Amino acid sequence: MSSDLNERVRELLALYDGPEACAAALLCDRHPAEAVAFTIVESDLSSTDLTYGELRERSARFAAALAGLGVEPGARVATLMSKSADLVVALLGIWRNGAVHVPLFTAFAPPAIAFRLEASRAAVVIADADQASKLAPGDDIPADPVWKLVIAGDAPAGALSMTELLADHSPDDPRAIAVPVGGDGILVQLFTSGTTGTPKGVPIPVRALASFVAYQEFSLDVRPDDVYWNAADPGWAYGLYWAILSPLATGIRSLLLHAPFSPALTWQVLQRFGVTNFTAAPTVYRALRADTATAPTGFTLRRASSAGEPLTPDVVSWSIETLGLAVRDHYGQTEHGMLICNSWHPALDVDAPAGSMGRTMPGWTCGVLADDADTEVAPGELGRVAVDTENSPLIWFLGYLEAPERTAQRFTADGRWYLTGDAGSRDADGFFHFSSRDDDVIIMAGYRIGPFEIESVLVLHDQVAEAAVVGMPDSLRGEVVEAFVVLRNGFEPSPELATDLQNLVKKKFAAHAYPRTVHFVAALPKTPSGKVQRYILRQQGVR
C-alpha cells in the first residue's frame, strides 16, 4: 500500500507542479458548479452553502475589479478578514488574477499590519468593515499609503466597497480570465515569526498544493462523504493551508465558522452539523475539556486531529472518553506544511507510542542530526529534527523573501538538510518524539509568536531600557508570553507600569500576544557576545 501512496504523491505533483498550473482552475473551476465548497456557519448556527458555481461567478467579478484597480499578475493583495464567504471570494479573485495573497491576522494591531504591507509591497488591502479602522492614517499607517483599501461588508460612503465592486463588474469581463502562473508561481506570501529580526516572508508556490492535499488525504484522512471542519484561523498557516486551500483543491465540502471561538459554540457546531472529521490546535481541545459540562451527546466524529504545538497526554485521554476517539498529533512548519504525523489513512494507521509526533508522511524524509555534526544520530538519541531535501519530493520551500542569510541559516552547509529549529529523537521503529524548540519561538494557542516583535514594542516605552520575552507553560494555551523588563535609571516598577506595558503591546503588535506577566529585573542574563539567555529567564519565571 505504501507504493500506492508514493504513486499518489507523483500524481499530485504532476497535477500541481506543471508549467500551465492555474490556481483558479485547480481550486475552483474544475469542480462541479453545483457542488458545495463551504458551509458558512454563523454564531446563531444559521448557515449558508457556497457552491463552486457561485464562487466562480463572484470571484470572476472580483478579479475584474482588481484588474480595474491596477492589480496585475504577481502583485501582492492582502486580506484582513475573518472566516467568511467574502474571504473565499476575495482569495479566488486574487488567484484568478494571477496575484499573490498576503494574509493578515485579524488580531494584529496597526504596526504589525503596516510592517507586512510595506514588506510585501501590497497594492491592495481587503479588510472587513470592523477591521478597517486599523488602516486609518496614524502613527503607523501613512496618510498616503501605496495600497488601495477595499472594505468588505458595510463600507462607509466614499470608500471602495467590495459589494459595489462585485455589482459593477461582469464575470464575463476579459480581465476575469484565469491566469496560469505555473507550479513555481507564487500563490501566497505568508509571514512567520522568529526569535530575532523582523518577521520572515515565506513565498508559497502553487506546487505546494500537492503537499497540502497529501496531508489532507494521508494524515487527516478526509473523505468525500466527510463533514470536515478545520477550526484554525486562515490568517496563519494551518488554517490557510487546510481550512481553505486543501478543501478547495480537492472539492471537499468543509465548514467555516463566521464567529469568534467559544467552547460552547464549538460543541454546538460539532453536533448540529454532524462533523465527522475535525482538526484544531490543542488549545481548542483544552478549552472543550474545560467546558465539558455543556457538551452535547451523540457525536459523529470519525477523525480528530491536532497541530500547532505538542499534544499533551491528558487531552488524549479526555478525548477518548468524551469524543469517542483519541485526538492525534501532527507536526509541521509554515515553510513546508505537515511533515511528521500520527496519520489516519488506513495504510498508515498504526499504534504509536504515547507522546509520539508520529512517522514521516509519504513524500517527505526527515531525520535527527547530531548537535555538533550534520550526520544522523542513532535511534533514541536527542538531536536536531531536519528535513532531507534530496529525498522529499513534496518539498516546496523557496527561501525567505529577500533574506538570503536567514534562508542559509536554515540549511546545513552542504544544503542537504533543512533545519526545523526543533529538537527531538527518533526511535528504532521510525517514530519521532518532540523534545523542545531551539529557537525560542513562543507557540500560544497554536499561533507562533516571535519574541523580537514584542520586545521591540516594549522598548518603545520611555521608562524601559531593555526587555526580553519568553513563553511560559499554561494549562489552557500551551504557552503564554511573559516579559522581563529593565527600567531606565530613575524609574521604579509598579503595577500601573506593568499594565501600561501590556496595553502597549496590545496597541502596537497584537491583542492576543500581550505579556500575561511583567517581571521587572535589574538586568537581563546574557552571553559574552551580548545575546539574551532566554532559557535562564524561563527558569526565573517558573512559579
XYZ file of C-alpha atoms in Angstrom:
543
model
C 0.000 0.000 0.000
C 2.928 2.377 0.668
C 3.829 2.114 -3.034
C 0.286 3.252 -3.831
C 0.744 6.330 -1.644
C 4.069 7.138 -3.291
C 2.328 6.882 -6.645
C -0.313 9.251 -5.321
C 2.455 11.724 -4.425
C 3.653 11.585 -8.028
C 0.094 12.158 -9.289
C -0.301 15.216 -7.068
C 2.993 16.698 -8.234
C 2.014 16.148 -11.856
C -1.263 17.989 -11.252
C 0.005 20.980 -9.272
C 3.577 21.408 -10.500
C 3.077 21.768 -14.248
C 4.070 24.851 -16.259
C 0.415 25.605 -17.047
C -0.861 25.255 -13.471
C -3.630 27.790 -12.858
C -4.738 28.368 -9.277
C -8.312 29.404 -10.079
C -8.833 26.346 -12.271
C -7.287 23.967 -9.730
C -9.098 25.437 -6.735
C -12.488 26.225 -8.248
C -13.295 25.963 -11.935
C -12.647 22.236 -12.392
C -15.181 21.291 -9.718
C -18.918 20.766 -10.482
C -20.757 24.095 -10.314
C -23.490 22.655 -8.088
C -21.059 21.156 -5.555
C -20.878 22.892 -2.165
C -17.444 24.297 -1.377
C -18.153 25.729 2.070
C -20.968 25.838 4.546
C -20.659 29.207 6.292
C -21.898 28.903 9.874
C -22.957 31.961 11.880
C -22.915 32.421 15.646
C -26.649 31.623 15.862
C -25.979 28.334 13.998
C -27.734 29.511 10.859
C -25.767 28.558 7.765
C -25.354 29.265 4.051
C -23.957 26.930 1.423
C -21.483 28.421 -1.028
C -21.172 26.437 -4.264
C -18.315 26.298 -6.724
C -20.560 27.843 -9.361
C -21.211 30.828 -7.101
C -17.529 31.087 -6.257
C -16.550 31.025 -9.912
C -19.038 33.771 -10.823
C -18.287 36.044 -7.855
C -14.530 35.578 -7.930
C -14.522 36.380 -11.664
C -16.285 39.638 -10.906
C -13.764 40.410 -8.199
C -10.804 39.519 -10.412
C -12.070 42.029 -12.969
C -12.480 44.601 -10.201
C -8.915 44.034 -9.006
C -7.654 44.444 -12.545
C -9.582 47.711 -12.689
C -7.689 48.828 -9.570
C -4.414 48.194 -11.351
C -3.637 44.758 -9.922
C -1.529 42.713 -12.330
C -0.220 39.148 -12.137
C 2.408 38.916 -9.408
C 1.095 41.934 -7.468
C 0.501 41.455 -3.744
C -3.033 41.744 -2.353
C -3.581 41.493 1.401
C -6.648 40.402 3.340
C -7.551 41.467 6.871
C -10.665 39.349 7.108
C -12.409 36.763 9.250
C -13.636 33.376 8.007
C -16.468 34.239 5.634
C -17.839 33.881 2.118
C -16.309 37.272 1.283
C -12.863 35.967 2.264
C -13.107 32.954 -0.057
C -14.394 35.112 -2.924
C -11.574 37.592 -2.364
C -8.919 34.870 -2.344
C -10.149 33.219 -5.510
C -10.396 36.632 -7.163
C -6.780 37.327 -6.228
C -5.587 33.977 -7.575
C -7.754 34.212 -10.710
C -5.982 37.487 -11.396
C -2.577 35.807 -11.028
C -1.840 37.975 -7.994
C -0.367 36.874 -4.652
C -2.300 36.708 -1.389
C -0.817 38.248 1.779
C -2.726 37.013 4.880
C -3.103 39.389 7.832
C -4.241 38.011 11.180
C -7.249 39.970 12.457
C -5.753 40.244 15.953
C -2.815 42.266 14.622
C -2.529 45.927 15.613
C -1.642 48.650 13.066
C 2.172 48.436 13.414
C 2.218 44.687 12.703
C -0.151 45.208 9.778
C 1.864 48.106 8.384
C 5.106 46.110 8.506
C 3.641 43.259 6.481
C 2.026 45.574 3.957
C 5.222 47.508 3.426
C 7.446 44.422 3.335
C 5.210 42.729 0.770
C 4.659 45.937 -1.215
C 0.933 45.243 -1.227
C -1.052 47.017 -3.920
C -4.493 46.426 -2.390
C -5.811 45.545 1.066
C -9.241 43.971 1.535
C -10.483 44.441 5.093
C -13.675 43.587 6.926
C -15.589 46.711 7.944
C -14.809 46.106 11.624
C -11.078 45.879 10.822
C -10.792 48.895 8.539
C -10.037 51.334 11.373
C -6.643 49.653 11.786
C -5.733 51.028 8.362
C -6.651 54.623 9.161
C -3.743 57.102 8.899
C -1.871 57.458 12.159
C 1.477 56.842 13.813
C 1.985 53.597 11.906
C -0.221 53.868 8.818
C 0.864 56.550 6.313
C -1.533 59.282 5.255
C -0.859 58.457 1.604
C -0.324 54.672 1.510
C 0.698 52.980 -1.714
C -2.052 50.405 -1.255
C -5.736 50.829 -2.025
C -8.244 49.800 0.627
C -11.334 47.742 -0.247
C -13.869 47.224 2.532
C -15.957 44.061 2.792
C -19.332 44.450 4.478
C -20.833 47.809 5.397
C -18.449 50.251 3.775
C -18.748 53.967 4.608
C -19.659 56.457 1.907
C -16.772 57.212 -0.408
C -14.864 54.026 0.393
C -14.135 51.274 -2.090
C -16.799 48.694 -1.325
C -16.321 45.027 -2.150
C -20.086 44.671 -2.543
C -20.235 47.514 -5.060
C -17.182 46.278 -6.930
C -18.819 42.882 -7.360
C -22.017 44.513 -8.606
C -20.176 46.808 -11.016
C -18.155 44.130 -12.816
C -19.167 41.260 -15.061
C -17.946 37.669 -14.687
C -17.539 37.726 -18.480
C -15.113 40.631 -18.380
C -11.973 39.623 -20.344
C -9.914 40.727 -17.366
C -11.551 37.926 -15.336
C -9.971 35.130 -17.372
C -7.958 32.918 -15.029
C -4.217 33.490 -15.333
C -1.949 30.398 -15.287
C 1.239 31.040 -13.316
C 2.736 27.535 -13.287
C 3.773 25.343 -10.377
C 6.534 27.771 -9.385
C 4.197 30.778 -9.495
C 3.631 32.335 -6.098
C 0.205 31.767 -4.571
C 0.657 33.222 -1.073
C 3.218 35.327 0.756
C 2.895 34.497 4.442
C 4.967 35.995 7.245
C 6.257 33.804 10.050
C 7.893 34.993 13.255
C 11.343 34.124 14.504
C 13.389 34.944 17.571
C 15.483 37.756 16.134
C 14.857 40.289 13.416
C 11.646 41.151 11.695
C 9.074 38.540 10.574
C 10.194 36.448 7.625
C 8.253 36.391 4.362
C 7.557 32.861 3.121
C 6.558 32.682 -0.580
C 4.251 29.711 -1.176
C 4.156 28.406 -4.769
C 1.208 26.735 -6.478
C 3.008 23.383 -6.344
C 2.755 23.470 -2.536
C -0.856 22.409 -3.086
C 0.470 18.890 -3.732
C 1.837 18.818 -0.182
C -1.335 20.283 1.309
C -3.574 17.756 -0.437
C -1.272 14.891 0.561
C -1.641 15.822 4.234
C -5.416 16.108 3.909
C -5.589 12.649 2.324
C -2.845 10.757 4.182
C -2.906 12.169 7.694
C -6.334 13.760 8.174
C -7.947 11.038 6.026
C -10.633 13.440 4.780
C -13.061 11.574 2.522
C -15.703 12.857 0.075
C -18.562 11.973 2.437
C -16.977 13.621 5.480
C -18.299 16.735 7.158
C -14.892 18.351 7.519
C -14.063 21.234 9.842
C -10.662 22.800 10.398
C -11.214 25.366 13.156
C -7.890 27.188 12.701
C -7.701 30.831 11.626
C -6.727 31.356 7.944
C -4.547 34.283 8.964
C -1.977 31.601 9.868
C -0.573 28.616 8.015
C -2.614 25.744 9.449
C -5.916 27.490 8.820
C -4.964 28.853 5.399
C -3.442 25.594 4.156
C -6.102 23.185 5.448
C -9.241 25.197 6.138
C -9.124 26.987 2.763
C -6.590 25.694 0.244
C -6.731 21.911 0.520
C -10.556 21.707 0.639
C -10.747 23.925 -2.446
C -8.100 21.863 -4.204
C -9.966 18.602 -3.594
C -13.543 19.859 -3.914
C -14.336 18.615 -0.398
C -17.136 20.492 1.380
C -15.996 21.985 4.657
C -17.293 24.296 7.366
C -16.215 27.877 8.032
C -17.380 29.328 11.337
C -18.020 33.050 10.882
C -17.872 33.819 14.599
C -15.303 34.169 17.379
C -14.211 30.984 19.087
C -16.050 29.777 22.144
C -16.155 26.245 23.580
C -19.949 26.242 23.812
C -20.362 27.272 20.166
C -17.773 24.721 19.054
C -19.681 21.945 20.832
C -22.894 23.086 19.154
C -21.358 23.166 15.672
C -19.828 19.708 16.104
C -23.224 18.260 16.961
C -25.608 20.352 14.833
C -23.672 19.847 11.595
C -22.638 16.262 12.277
C -18.910 16.911 11.932
C -17.083 13.680 11.153
C -13.544 14.983 10.617
C -12.307 17.736 12.949
C -8.917 19.354 13.355
C -7.783 22.203 15.614
C -4.948 23.384 17.825
C -4.520 21.702 21.237
C -5.829 24.894 22.842
C -9.253 24.234 21.324
C -9.351 20.735 22.766
C -8.212 22.010 26.168
C -10.949 24.644 26.093
C -13.525 21.989 25.197
C -12.312 19.808 28.032
C -12.713 22.712 30.452
C -16.285 23.175 29.212
C -17.331 19.527 29.109
C -20.381 20.319 31.253
C -22.062 21.941 28.237
C -21.016 19.207 25.804
C -23.922 17.616 23.938
C -24.080 13.910 23.195
C -24.347 11.909 20.006
C -21.151 12.884 18.208
C -20.420 11.526 14.762
C -16.668 12.157 14.804
C -14.671 9.655 12.750
C -11.349 11.505 12.921
C -9.933 14.161 15.272
C -6.512 15.728 14.740
C -4.326 18.396 16.285
C -1.384 20.544 15.192
C 0.458 23.700 16.131
C 2.040 22.602 19.406
C 2.684 19.305 21.215
C -0.433 17.460 22.306
C -0.341 16.505 25.983
C -1.414 13.011 27.140
C -4.214 14.336 29.343
C -6.005 15.764 26.293
C -5.708 12.425 24.510
C -7.180 10.556 27.484
C -10.029 13.051 27.737
C -10.795 12.828 24.019
C -11.169 9.045 24.165
C -13.700 9.337 26.969
C -15.632 12.366 25.665
C -15.261 12.337 21.866
C -15.122 8.590 21.440
C -11.677 8.555 19.813
C -8.146 9.700 20.511
C -7.064 13.040 19.069
C -3.911 12.501 17.019
C -0.903 14.795 16.988
C 0.645 16.121 13.752
C 3.830 18.139 13.240
C 4.824 20.605 10.539
C 6.009 24.115 9.748
C 4.888 27.170 7.818
C 7.803 26.633 5.433
C 6.781 23.109 4.434
C 3.337 22.193 5.642
C 2.957 18.969 7.635
C 5.845 16.525 7.830
C 5.536 14.019 10.670
C 2.121 12.698 11.642
C 0.145 10.114 13.540
C -1.735 9.554 10.306
C -5.314 8.329 9.985
C -5.122 6.832 6.476
C -5.735 3.052 6.733
C -2.354 2.313 5.130
C -0.586 4.476 7.726
C -2.799 3.808 10.759
C -0.661 2.148 13.449
C -0.489 2.185 17.228
C 2.036 4.901 18.002
C 3.954 5.167 21.271
C 2.388 7.575 23.757
C 3.543 11.137 23.172
C 4.965 10.435 19.727
C 4.801 13.003 16.908
C 4.279 10.085 14.543
C 6.177 8.945 11.474
C 7.295 10.871 8.422
C 4.444 11.358 5.950
C 4.776 9.898 2.410
C 6.512 12.415 0.167
C 8.861 13.511 2.948
C 12.048 12.179 4.535
C 13.074 13.518 7.934
C 15.918 12.682 10.292
C 17.570 13.675 13.539
C 21.033 15.245 13.254
C 23.723 15.489 15.891
C 24.142 18.850 17.580
C 27.788 19.103 16.528
C 27.732 17.405 13.131
C 25.448 17.204 10.119
C 25.068 13.445 10.446
C 22.149 11.419 11.738
C 22.268 10.155 15.310
C 21.444 6.648 16.483
C 17.840 5.734 17.317
C 16.740 7.167 20.639
C 19.413 9.872 20.737
C 18.394 13.509 21.038
C 19.322 15.858 18.206
C 18.082 18.360 15.637
C 14.945 17.448 13.684
C 15.676 18.070 9.988
C 14.168 17.521 6.531
C 16.157 15.648 3.883
C 15.781 17.967 0.888
C 17.197 15.380 -1.553
C 14.601 12.743 -0.693
C 11.458 14.790 -0.076
C 9.609 15.171 -3.395
C 6.876 17.271 -1.771
C 9.306 19.951 -0.565
C 8.418 23.422 -1.845
C 10.216 25.998 0.361
C 11.799 28.645 -1.869
C 13.640 30.589 0.832
C 12.637 33.656 2.801
C 11.678 36.797 0.932
C 14.739 38.966 0.219
C 16.625 37.317 3.107
C 19.371 35.032 1.740
C 21.326 34.998 5.010
C 18.310 33.980 7.069
C 17.490 31.347 4.450
C 21.027 29.951 4.573
C 20.812 29.569 8.339
C 18.010 27.045 7.822
C 20.242 24.597 5.918
C 23.311 22.533 6.629
C 26.500 23.638 4.908
C 26.045 21.132 2.082
C 22.412 22.204 1.557
C 21.058 18.704 2.041
C 19.235 19.164 5.343
C 16.673 21.816 6.247
C 16.870 22.501 9.986
C 13.438 22.830 11.578
C 14.708 24.536 14.727
C 13.211 21.780 16.875
C 14.970 19.171 18.946
C 13.791 15.590 19.226
C 14.584 11.932 18.720
C 13.506 9.045 16.507
C 13.125 5.526 17.843
C 14.046 2.279 16.124
C 10.540 1.973 14.652
C 10.698 5.387 12.994
C 8.520 7.291 15.468
C 9.653 10.842 16.249
C 9.465 12.342 19.727
C 9.478 16.110 20.280
C 11.844 17.486 22.915
C 11.976 21.272 22.610
C 12.380 24.192 20.262
C 15.867 25.548 19.932
C 14.802 28.937 18.556
C 12.726 30.398 21.426
C 9.626 30.963 19.291
C 6.559 31.103 21.530
C 3.591 28.979 20.479
C 0.427 30.185 22.187
C -2.909 28.608 21.277
C -1.275 27.302 18.100
C -0.049 30.755 16.993
C 3.691 31.312 16.552
C 4.877 34.486 18.278
C 8.379 35.856 17.755
C 9.919 37.436 20.869
C 11.570 40.166 18.813
C 8.307 41.824 17.775
C 7.039 42.098 21.351
C 10.406 43.209 22.688
C 10.566 45.912 20.025
C 7.255 47.288 21.288
C 8.164 47.172 24.977
C 11.307 49.249 24.482
C 9.226 51.991 22.879
C 8.080 52.922 26.385
C 10.129 55.839 27.684
C 10.748 54.113 31.031
C 12.104 50.875 29.548
C 15.808 50.328 28.895
C 15.719 46.683 27.827
C 13.164 43.904 27.524
C 13.044 40.204 26.746
C 10.058 37.900 26.463
C 9.706 34.136 26.778
C 6.974 31.550 26.625
C 5.890 30.005 29.906
C 3.747 26.864 30.316
C -0.002 27.437 30.529
C -2.627 24.763 31.101
C -5.054 26.167 28.519
C -2.975 27.915 25.855
C 0.122 25.714 25.978
C 2.311 28.765 26.473
C 1.762 32.396 27.352
C 4.027 35.392 26.941
C 5.895 36.722 29.959
C 8.142 39.791 29.833
C 11.320 40.653 31.715
C 11.884 44.396 31.754
C 14.859 46.520 32.793
C 13.857 50.096 33.604
C 15.842 53.232 32.889
C 17.570 54.949 35.778
C 15.215 56.943 37.942
C 12.101 54.840 37.333
C 10.504 52.345 39.696
C 8.392 49.259 38.991
C 4.668 49.428 39.670
C 1.506 47.507 38.820
C 0.370 50.530 36.816
C 3.525 50.437 34.694
C 3.057 46.708 34.090
C -0.475 47.388 32.852
C 0.775 50.194 30.618
C 3.289 47.835 29.015
C 0.660 45.163 28.460
C -1.630 47.689 26.793
C 1.240 48.987 24.662
C 1.770 45.504 23.205
C -1.951 45.170 22.523
C -1.951 48.517 20.718
C 1.311 48.210 18.798
C 1.508 44.488 17.989
C -1.437 42.188 18.690
C -4.142 41.835 21.304
C -3.503 38.129 21.836
C 0.260 38.494 22.325
C 0.469 40.801 25.346
C 2.639 39.553 28.252
C 0.415 37.970 30.879
C 3.073 38.767 33.493
C 5.665 41.552 33.523
C 8.762 40.882 35.643
C 10.861 43.944 36.482
C 14.532 42.923 36.769
C 17.820 44.715 37.365
C 19.495 43.151 34.317
C 18.942 40.533 31.610
C 21.182 37.446 31.582
C 23.400 37.494 28.503
C 26.168 35.563 26.807
C 29.628 37.165 26.475
C 28.577 38.213 22.968
C 25.532 40.009 24.348
C 22.795 37.548 23.364
C 19.946 37.272 25.854
C 19.846 33.859 27.546
C 16.125 33.227 27.455
C 16.440 29.788 28.984
C 17.593 31.442 32.231
C 14.598 33.794 32.099
C 12.284 30.811 31.708
C 13.813 29.273 34.804
C 13.311 32.546 36.702
C 9.717 32.778 35.545
C 8.684 29.354 36.859
C 6.394 29.882 39.811
